Amino acid sequence: MYKIMTTLILLLLSLLAIAQAQDELAIDLQALQKPNWTAKELENAKVITDFVQNLMNNHNFDYVLQRYNDSAYTQHNRNLPDKVTGLVSFLQEFVEDYPDYNYDVKHIYVDGDYVIFHSHATLKKEHRGNDQKGMNIIDTWRLENGRIVEHWDSIQALDGFMRFYSLISGGNIRNENGVF
């Protein structure tokens, strides 16, 4: 009887782990990469993919801080705190309110040290894949020697809630960096 109960518990835990893994959105770099990228451009895309996957989808903030906390990171979105630590602290608070927040990368473009993601961000699981919900985001990162040193973005709210959220949160200037 003990073996049967143990087997059933392990099976249940395995099924829960599989279900949780299926809920996580993963960036499919292999499907999004372009054949004309150089080896360096591919490496830059891998760095940004790892950074974004762990930051925006997995919400693995300890990993991001450990791997990418580089004092050279300049944030050009004036509504976000500067440096990786500022970005992580902002997102830690954000995902407390929106734990299902995710970032579905639709396109990746690379030009030397610049990596651009065109993505669909949503706040709720049921909004994933619905292009009438969430935000249309263009993120641009610049790397130097494999390290992320700058970030810019352009965000388009797609629904009424996100337009309202952007309006009420868009006025807080949190860093002194210019937008260009």
Coordinates of C-alpha atoms in Angstrom, one line a residue:
M1 CA 0.0 0.0 0.0
Y2 CA 2.9 2.4 0.9
K3 CA 4.5 1.9 -2.6
I4 CA 1.2 2.6 -4.3
M5 CA 0.7 5.8 -2.3
T6 CA 4.2 6.9 -3.0
T7 CA 3.9 6.2 -6.7
L8 CA 0.6 8.1 -6.8
I9 CA 2.1 11.1 -5.0
L10 CA 5.1 11.2 -7.3
L11 CA 2.9 10.9 -10.4
L12 CA 0.7 13.8 -9.1
L13 CA 3.8 16.0 -8.5
S14 CA 5.1 15.2 -12.0
L15 CA 1.8 16.2 -13.5
L16 CA 1.8 19.4 -11.6
A17 CA 5.3 20.2 -12.7
I18 CA 4.4 19.6 -16.3
A19 CA 1.3 21.8 -16.1
Q20 CA 3.4 24.6 -14.5
A21 CA 6.0 24.3 -17.2
Q22 CA 3.4 24.5 -19.9
D23 CA 2.1 27.8 -18.3
E24 CA 5.5 29.4 -18.8
L25 CA 6.1 31.2 -22.0
A26 CA 9.5 30.5 -23.6
I27 CA 11.3 32.5 -26.3
D28 CA 12.0 30.3 -29.2
L29 CA 15.3 31.8 -30.4
Q30 CA 15.9 29.0 -32.9
A31 CA 12.6 29.7 -34.7
L32 CA 13.2 33.5 -34.6
Q33 CA 16.8 33.7 -35.6
K34 CA 17.8 34.9 -39.1
P35 CA 20.3 33.0 -41.3
N36 CA 22.3 36.2 -42.1
W37 CA 23.3 36.8 -38.5
T38 CA 27.0 36.6 -37.8
A39 CA 28.3 34.4 -35.0
K40 CA 28.7 37.6 -32.8
E41 CA 25.1 38.7 -33.6
L42 CA 23.8 35.2 -32.7
E43 CA 25.7 35.4 -29.4
N44 CA 24.2 38.8 -28.7
A45 CA 20.7 37.5 -29.4
K46 CA 21.4 34.6 -27.0
V47 CA 22.4 37.0 -24.3
I48 CA 19.3 39.1 -24.7
T49 CA 17.0 36.1 -25.0
D50 CA 18.4 34.7 -21.7
F51 CA 18.0 38.0 -20.0
V52 CA 14.5 38.6 -21.2
Q53 CA 13.3 35.0 -20.6
N54 CA 14.5 35.1 -17.0
L55 CA 13.3 38.7 -16.3
M56 CA 10.0 39.0 -18.1
N57 CA 8.7 35.4 -18.3
N58 CA 10.2 33.4 -15.6
H59 CA 10.5 36.3 -13.2
N60 CA 13.8 34.8 -12.0
F61 CA 15.1 38.1 -10.5
D62 CA 17.9 36.5 -8.5
Y63 CA 19.3 35.0 -11.6
V64 CA 19.1 38.3 -13.5
L65 CA 20.8 40.2 -10.7
Q66 CA 23.5 37.5 -10.4
R67 CA 24.1 37.2 -14.2
Y68 CA 23.4 40.7 -15.6
N69 CA 23.9 43.3 -12.8
D70 CA 26.4 45.4 -14.6
S71 CA 26.8 49.0 -13.5
A72 CA 27.2 50.1 -17.1
Y73 CA 23.5 49.4 -17.9
T74 CA 21.8 52.6 -18.9
Q75 CA 18.0 52.7 -19.0
H76 CA 16.5 55.1 -21.6
N77 CA 12.9 54.4 -20.6
R78 CA 12.4 57.5 -18.4
N79 CA 9.6 55.8 -16.5
L80 CA 11.9 53.0 -15.2
P81 CA 14.7 53.2 -12.7
D82 CA 18.2 53.2 -14.0
K83 CA 20.6 50.2 -13.9
V84 CA 19.6 46.5 -13.8
T85 CA 18.9 46.7 -10.1
G86 CA 16.3 49.4 -10.8
L87 CA 14.7 47.4 -13.5
V88 CA 14.5 44.3 -11.3
S89 CA 13.1 46.2 -8.4
F90 CA 10.4 47.7 -10.6
L91 CA 9.5 44.4 -12.1
Q92 CA 9.4 42.6 -8.7
E93 CA 6.8 45.1 -7.6
F94 CA 4.9 44.9 -10.9
V95 CA 4.6 41.1 -10.9
E96 CA 3.3 41.2 -7.3
D97 CA 0.3 42.9 -8.8
Y98 CA 0.4 41.0 -12.1
P99 CA 1.9 37.6 -11.5
D100 CA 0.9 36.3 -14.9
Y101 CA 2.7 39.1 -16.7
N102 CA 4.6 37.7 -19.7
Y103 CA 6.4 38.8 -22.8
D104 CA 5.8 36.9 -26.1
V105 CA 8.6 37.7 -28.5
K106 CA 7.3 37.8 -32.1
H107 CA 10.4 39.0 -34.0
I108 CA 14.1 39.4 -33.3
Y109 CA 16.3 41.7 -35.3
V110 CA 20.1 42.0 -34.7
D111 CA 22.5 44.5 -36.2
G112 CA 26.0 44.1 -34.7
D113 CA 25.8 45.1 -31.0
Y114 CA 22.1 46.0 -31.2
V115 CA 19.3 43.5 -30.5
I116 CA 15.7 44.4 -31.1
F117 CA 12.7 42.4 -29.9
H118 CA 9.2 43.0 -31.1
S119 CA 6.9 41.6 -28.5
H120 CA 3.4 41.2 -27.2
A121 CA 3.2 41.7 -23.4
T122 CA 0.1 40.7 -21.4
L123 CA -0.9 40.8 -17.8
K124 CA -3.2 37.8 -17.7
K125 CA -2.8 34.2 -19.0
E126 CA -6.2 34.3 -20.7
H127 CA -5.0 37.4 -22.7
R128 CA -1.9 35.6 -24.2
G129 CA -2.3 35.5 -28.0
N130 CA -5.1 38.1 -28.0
D131 CA -3.7 41.0 -30.0
Q132 CA -6.5 43.3 -28.6
K133 CA -5.0 43.0 -25.1
G134 CA -1.8 44.0 -23.4
M135 CA 1.0 46.0 -25.0
N136 CA 2.9 46.0 -28.3
I137 CA 6.5 46.6 -27.3
I138 CA 9.7 47.3 -29.3
D139 CA 12.8 46.9 -27.1
T140 CA 16.3 47.7 -28.3
W141 CA 19.4 46.7 -26.3
R142 CA 23.0 47.6 -27.0
L143 CA 25.7 45.2 -26.0
E144 CA 29.5 45.8 -25.5
N145 CA 31.7 42.7 -25.3
G146 CA 28.7 40.5 -24.6
R147 CA 27.4 42.7 -21.7
I148 CA 24.1 44.6 -21.9
V149 CA 24.9 48.4 -21.6
E150 CA 21.8 50.2 -22.9
H151 CA 18.1 49.8 -23.3
W152 CA 15.4 51.7 -25.2
D153 CA 11.8 50.8 -25.7
S154 CA 8.6 52.0 -27.4
I155 CA 5.3 50.8 -26.0
Q156 CA 1.9 50.9 -27.5
A157 CA -1.1 50.0 -25.2
L158 CA -3.5 47.8 -27.1
D159 CA -6.6 47.9 -24.9
G160 CA -8.4 50.5 -22.7
F161 CA -7.0 49.2 -19.4
M162 CA -3.4 49.4 -20.7
R163 CA -4.0 52.8 -22.1
F164 CA -5.3 54.0 -18.7
Y165 CA -2.4 52.3 -16.9
S166 CA 0.1 54.0 -19.3
L167 CA -1.6 57.3 -18.7
I168 CA -1.4 57.1 -14.9
S169 CA 2.1 55.6 -14.7
G170 CA 3.6 57.5 -17.6
G171 CA 4.4 60.7 -15.8
N172 CA 6.9 59.4 -13.2
I173 CA 10.4 60.2 -14.4
R174 CA 12.7 57.7 -12.6
N175 CA 16.0 58.4 -14.2
E176 CA 17.9 61.3 -15.7
N177 CA 18.9 59.6 -18.9
G178 CA 17.7 61.0 -22.2
V179 CA 15.4 59.0 -24.4
F180 CA 17.9 59.0 -27.2

